[in-house]
Amino acid sequence: MDVLWMMPLLLVPLLLWTSSTFVFYFKKCFYVAWMMCLGLIGIPLSILKSGGRDIENMRVIRFLVRHVKYFLGLRFEVSGLEHLQTAGPYVIISNHQSSLDVLGLMEILPDRCTMVAKKELVYAGTVGIICWLGGIVFINRQKTHDAKTVMVGAAKTMLDDQIRLWVFPEGTRNQRGDLLPFKKGAFHLAIQAQVPIIPIVFSSYSNFYLRKEKQFKSGTITLKILPKIETKGMTSDDVSPLCDKSYDLMRSAFLDISAPVTQSNGPTRH
């Protein structure tokens, strides 16, 4: 009987060593479960810190999440961090490849910054609750009118409360080796509030994370923070040119930083 109990303990490390598919599902399940546990810890901490929903709770979330990269064998190389030292409100835009983007986001998240996310996230158990407590702005992607109304309110909140907002202008996850066309909500938001846009580019995950092929290895993610783009004096007529300019800059940076990198067999530390 003792031997039977030991079999699963021996089988797991064997599969981790020999099966890339098992590693993929093991890491994915661990990531989701661990984030749920961190949410459970973060909920009372956030309530004690701020008494409820408050953007300052993003400090709690950032503190709790930043170590997760080590468990998944990921490290981040960041350039252009000085561009986030811009005073006052601004809109951050970045490409969106998977839920792993959260780890990069928390790596460089400036103070008084929260996210714009899909409404469905609020129902994701403890993660949804902690996101709500962190002041994340939820939009219904299926109802354009509702999303626009939320963005109008977000612009006012940015100025009244002096906050920053992180938006994924592609609107959905994308692992096609390029950027999807940008939706214009973030650019309407920035122009309405007359605040700068700061583009941030995540390098391609394809050298370590392939969802269809069920591969999830150790790897390095490059984060490139580009100089701010001013919107003062712009009007709604400038939304499309601003969107196109931002897209071209980010696509160029994405292709530049997404060259293959050497992989390691185990977790790498940063």
Short mmCIF file of C-alpha atoms in Angstrom, two decimals:
data_model
loop_
_atom_site.label_atom_id
_atom_site.label_comp_id
_atom_site.label_asym_id
_atom_site.label_seq_id
_atom_site.Cartn_x
_atom_site.Cartn_y
_atom_site.Cartn_z
CA MET A 1 0.00 0.00 0.00
CA ASP A 2 2.84 2.38 0.81
CA VAL A 3 4.23 1.87 -2.67
CA LEU A 4 0.85 2.67 -4.26
CA TRP A 5 0.67 5.98 -2.38
CA MET A 6 4.14 6.88 -3.64
CA MET A 7 3.32 6.23 -7.29
CA PRO A 8 1.63 9.61 -7.96
CA LEU A 9 4.50 11.38 -6.23
CA LEU A 10 6.95 9.66 -8.55
CA LEU A 11 4.75 10.03 -11.63
CA VAL A 12 4.40 13.83 -11.46
CA PRO A 13 8.15 14.65 -11.63
CA LEU A 14 8.57 11.99 -14.31
CA LEU A 15 5.88 13.59 -16.47
CA LEU A 16 7.27 17.06 -15.81
CA TRP A 17 10.59 15.80 -17.16
CA THR A 18 9.31 13.86 -20.16
CA SER A 19 6.00 15.35 -21.33
CA SER A 20 5.72 18.92 -22.65
CA THR A 21 1.93 18.57 -22.78
CA PHE A 22 1.79 17.64 -19.10
CA VAL A 23 4.06 20.59 -18.27
CA PHE A 24 1.73 22.90 -20.21
CA TYR A 25 -1.39 21.83 -18.30
CA PHE A 26 0.43 21.61 -14.98
CA LYS A 27 1.73 25.19 -15.27
CA LYS A 28 -1.60 26.52 -16.52
CA CYS A 29 -3.55 24.87 -13.69
CA PHE A 30 -0.99 25.96 -11.13
CA TYR A 31 -1.10 29.54 -12.42
CA VAL A 32 -4.88 29.77 -12.20
CA ALA A 33 -5.06 28.05 -8.80
CA TRP A 34 -2.25 30.13 -7.32
CA MET A 35 -3.76 33.39 -8.56
CA MET A 36 -7.05 32.36 -6.95
CA CYS A 37 -5.21 31.74 -3.66
CA LEU A 38 -3.48 35.12 -3.91
CA GLY A 39 -6.87 36.70 -4.52
CA LEU A 40 -8.15 35.07 -1.35
CA ILE A 41 -5.24 36.57 0.58
CA GLY A 42 -5.56 39.94 -1.12
CA ILE A 43 -9.27 40.49 -0.44
CA PRO A 44 -8.99 40.99 3.35
CA LEU A 45 -5.68 42.86 2.95
CA SER A 46 -7.31 45.30 0.52
CA ILE A 47 -10.32 45.82 2.76
CA LEU A 48 -8.06 46.46 5.74
CA LYS A 49 -5.89 48.85 3.72
CA SER A 50 -8.54 50.91 1.98
CA GLY A 51 -11.92 49.87 3.34
CA GLY A 52 -13.23 48.70 -0.03
CA ARG A 53 -12.84 49.47 -3.74
CA ASP A 54 -9.85 51.78 -4.16
CA ILE A 55 -7.10 52.11 -6.75
CA GLU A 56 -4.52 52.07 -3.95
CA ASN A 57 -5.32 48.37 -3.57
CA MET A 58 -3.35 47.80 -6.78
CA ARG A 59 -0.27 48.13 -4.55
CA VAL A 60 -1.46 45.07 -2.63
CA ILE A 61 -2.10 43.14 -5.84
CA ARG A 62 1.28 44.12 -7.26
CA PHE A 63 3.06 43.00 -4.09
CA LEU A 64 1.27 39.63 -4.04
CA VAL A 65 1.71 38.79 -7.73
CA ARG A 66 5.29 39.79 -8.51
CA HIS A 67 6.81 36.50 -7.29
CA VAL A 68 4.64 34.26 -9.53
CA LYS A 69 7.08 34.58 -12.46
CA TYR A 70 9.65 32.50 -10.57
CA PHE A 71 7.30 29.50 -10.27
CA LEU A 72 6.63 29.56 -14.02
CA GLY A 73 10.28 29.93 -15.01
CA LEU A 74 9.86 33.40 -16.49
CA ARG A 75 11.98 36.52 -16.30
CA PHE A 76 11.46 40.04 -17.58
CA GLU A 77 13.86 42.42 -19.28
CA VAL A 78 12.55 45.98 -19.14
CA SER A 79 13.71 49.01 -21.09
CA GLY A 80 12.39 52.58 -21.10
CA LEU A 81 11.17 52.52 -17.51
CA GLU A 82 11.90 56.25 -17.25
CA HIS A 83 8.95 56.97 -19.55
CA LEU A 84 6.56 55.87 -16.80
CA GLN A 85 7.87 58.62 -14.52
CA THR A 86 5.55 61.08 -16.31
CA ALA A 87 3.59 63.11 -13.74
CA GLY A 88 -0.18 63.08 -13.60
CA PRO A 89 -2.72 60.90 -15.43
CA TYR A 90 -1.95 59.04 -18.64
CA VAL A 91 -3.20 56.10 -20.68
CA ILE A 92 -0.98 53.05 -21.12
CA ILE A 93 -1.61 50.86 -24.17
CA SER A 94 -0.02 47.46 -24.72
CA ASN A 95 -0.38 44.35 -26.85
CA HIS A 96 -2.22 41.39 -25.35
CA GLN A 97 -1.10 37.78 -25.84
CA SER A 98 -2.38 35.79 -22.85
CA SER A 99 -3.25 35.96 -19.17
CA LEU A 100 0.52 35.89 -18.55
CA ASP A 101 0.49 39.58 -19.51
CA VAL A 102 -0.68 40.23 -15.95
CA LEU A 103 2.77 39.24 -14.69
CA GLY A 104 4.48 41.79 -16.92
CA LEU A 105 1.90 44.39 -16.01
CA MET A 106 2.59 43.92 -12.32
CA GLU A 107 6.34 44.03 -12.98
CA ILE A 108 6.20 47.69 -14.03
CA LEU A 109 2.78 48.95 -12.87
CA PRO A 110 3.15 52.60 -11.83
CA ASP A 111 1.41 53.99 -8.74
CA ARG A 112 -2.23 55.02 -9.07
CA CYS A 113 -2.69 52.89 -12.17
CA THR A 114 -5.41 50.34 -12.83
CA MET A 115 -6.70 48.46 -15.87
CA VAL A 116 -9.60 48.40 -18.29
CA ALA A 117 -10.77 44.78 -18.55
CA LYS A 118 -13.63 42.73 -19.95
CA LYS A 119 -16.72 42.54 -17.74
CA GLU A 120 -16.54 38.74 -17.52
CA LEU A 121 -13.43 39.00 -15.33
CA VAL A 122 -15.45 40.28 -12.39
CA TYR A 123 -17.09 36.84 -12.12
CA ALA A 124 -13.74 34.97 -11.94
CA GLY A 125 -13.98 34.00 -8.27
CA THR A 126 -11.49 35.56 -5.89
CA VAL A 127 -9.54 37.01 -8.81
CA GLY A 128 -12.63 38.91 -9.93
CA ILE A 129 -13.26 40.25 -6.44
CA ILE A 130 -9.69 41.46 -5.95
CA CYS A 131 -9.78 43.07 -9.41
CA TRP A 132 -12.93 44.94 -8.41
CA LEU A 133 -11.32 46.02 -5.13
CA GLY A 134 -8.33 47.29 -7.16
CA GLY A 135 -10.56 49.72 -9.05
CA ILE A 136 -10.34 47.91 -12.39
CA VAL A 137 -12.73 49.41 -14.95
CA PHE A 138 -14.95 46.71 -16.46
CA ILE A 139 -16.47 47.09 -19.92
CA ASN A 140 -18.95 45.00 -21.88
CA ARG A 141 -17.18 44.29 -25.16
CA GLN A 142 -20.41 43.00 -26.72
CA LYS A 143 -22.23 46.33 -26.25
CA THR A 144 -20.38 49.18 -27.93
CA HIS A 145 -22.64 51.87 -26.46
CA ASP A 146 -22.07 50.62 -22.91
CA ALA A 147 -18.31 50.47 -23.47
CA LYS A 148 -18.27 54.06 -24.77
CA THR A 149 -20.28 55.23 -21.75
CA VAL A 150 -17.80 53.55 -19.39
CA MET A 151 -14.88 55.20 -21.22
CA VAL A 152 -16.50 58.65 -20.88
CA GLY A 153 -16.84 58.07 -17.15
CA ALA A 154 -13.27 56.77 -17.01
CA ALA A 155 -11.95 59.98 -18.60
CA LYS A 156 -13.65 62.06 -15.92
CA THR A 157 -12.36 59.78 -13.16
CA MET A 158 -8.81 59.99 -14.52
CA LEU A 159 -8.80 63.76 -14.16
CA ASP A 160 -10.78 63.99 -10.91
CA ASP A 161 -8.77 61.32 -9.08
CA GLN A 162 -5.44 61.72 -10.94
CA ILE A 163 -5.17 58.09 -11.98
CA ARG A 164 -3.61 56.18 -14.88
CA LEU A 165 -5.39 53.54 -16.96
CA TRP A 166 -3.86 50.50 -18.72
CA VAL A 167 -5.76 49.46 -21.86
CA PHE A 168 -5.27 46.57 -24.32
CA PRO A 169 -6.34 48.20 -27.61
CA GLU A 170 -6.34 44.91 -29.55
CA GLY A 171 -9.44 44.08 -27.50
CA THR A 172 -8.68 40.37 -27.20
CA ARG A 173 -5.78 37.96 -26.72
CA ASN A 174 -3.63 37.46 -29.79
CA GLN A 175 -0.79 35.01 -30.38
CA ARG A 176 -0.52 35.24 -34.16
CA GLY A 177 3.00 36.67 -34.25
CA ASP A 178 1.80 40.18 -35.05
CA LEU A 179 -0.54 42.85 -33.65
CA LEU A 180 -4.27 42.89 -34.34
CA PRO A 181 -5.82 46.15 -35.55
CA PHE A 182 -6.44 48.49 -32.61
CA LYS A 183 -9.87 49.43 -31.34
CA LYS A 184 -10.21 53.17 -30.79
CA GLY A 185 -11.57 53.33 -27.23
CA ALA A 186 -8.20 54.04 -25.61
CA PHE A 187 -7.53 56.88 -28.04
CA HIS A 188 -10.94 58.46 -27.51
CA LEU A 189 -10.24 58.19 -23.78
CA ALA A 190 -6.83 59.87 -23.98
CA ILE A 191 -8.02 62.70 -26.24
CA GLN A 192 -11.14 63.34 -24.18
CA ALA A 193 -9.03 63.60 -21.02
CA GLN A 194 -6.21 65.39 -22.90
CA VAL A 195 -3.63 63.10 -21.32
CA PRO A 196 -0.57 61.41 -22.88
CA ILE A 197 -0.48 57.86 -24.21
CA ILE A 198 2.43 55.64 -23.21
CA PRO A 199 2.82 52.54 -25.44
CA ILE A 200 4.27 49.38 -23.91
CA VAL A 201 5.22 46.37 -26.01
CA PHE A 202 5.53 42.75 -24.83
CA SER A 203 7.82 40.61 -26.97
CA SER A 204 6.32 37.50 -28.58
CA TYR A 205 5.73 34.54 -26.26
CA SER A 206 6.09 32.06 -29.13
CA ASN A 207 9.58 30.96 -28.08
CA PHE A 208 8.31 29.55 -24.78
CA TYR A 209 4.49 29.56 -24.74
CA LEU A 210 2.41 28.01 -27.53
CA ARG A 211 -1.21 27.41 -26.65
CA LYS A 212 -2.17 25.27 -29.65
CA GLU A 213 0.98 23.16 -29.48
CA LYS A 214 0.61 22.78 -25.68
CA GLN A 215 4.09 24.06 -24.86
CA PHE A 216 5.00 26.16 -21.81
CA LYS A 217 8.75 26.35 -21.21
CA SER A 218 10.94 28.72 -19.26
CA GLY A 219 11.64 31.96 -21.08
CA THR A 220 12.39 35.65 -21.14
CA ILE A 221 9.85 38.37 -21.90
CA THR A 222 11.11 41.72 -23.10
CA LEU A 223 9.06 44.76 -22.12
CA LYS A 224 9.78 47.90 -24.09
CA ILE A 225 8.26 51.15 -22.83
CA LEU A 226 8.09 53.73 -25.60
CA PRO A 227 8.15 57.53 -25.17
CA LYS A 228 4.82 59.19 -24.43
CA ILE A 229 2.60 60.51 -27.20
CA GLU A 230 0.98 63.84 -26.32
CA THR A 231 -2.71 64.44 -27.06
CA LYS A 232 -3.09 68.05 -25.90
CA GLY A 233 -5.02 70.07 -28.44
CA MET A 234 -6.27 66.97 -30.25
CA THR A 235 -9.95 66.46 -31.03
CA SER A 236 -12.10 63.51 -32.05
CA ASP A 237 -10.93 64.08 -35.62
CA ASP A 238 -7.44 63.04 -34.51
CA VAL A 239 -8.49 59.66 -33.08
CA SER A 240 -7.82 57.62 -36.25
CA PRO A 241 -4.40 59.19 -37.01
CA LEU A 242 -3.39 58.78 -33.35
CA CYS A 243 -4.50 55.14 -33.41
CA ASP A 244 -2.56 54.47 -36.63
CA LYS A 245 0.57 56.20 -35.33
CA SER A 246 0.50 54.20 -32.07
CA TYR A 247 -0.09 50.95 -33.94
CA ASP A 248 2.84 51.54 -36.30
CA LEU A 249 5.21 52.41 -33.44
CA MET A 250 4.19 49.39 -31.38
CA ARG A 251 4.24 46.95 -34.28
CA SER A 252 7.74 48.08 -35.23
CA ALA A 253 8.92 47.64 -31.62
CA PHE A 254 7.19 44.24 -31.35
CA LEU A 255 8.93 42.89 -34.43
CA ASP A 256 12.24 44.33 -33.24
CA ILE A 257 12.20 42.74 -29.76
CA SER A 258 10.61 39.41 -30.66
CA ALA A 259 13.73 37.66 -31.97
CA PRO A 260 14.23 34.14 -30.53
CA VAL A 261 16.05 33.95 -27.19
CA THR A 262 17.93 31.10 -25.57
CA GLN A 263 15.75 28.94 -23.35
CA SER A 264 16.73 27.30 -20.07
CA ASN A 265 15.50 24.04 -18.61
CA GLY A 266 14.55 25.42 -15.25
CA PRO A 267 13.25 28.61 -13.70
CA THR A 268 15.41 31.67 -14.27
CA ARG A 269 15.56 34.47 -11.77
CA HIS A 270 15.51 38.23 -12.23
#
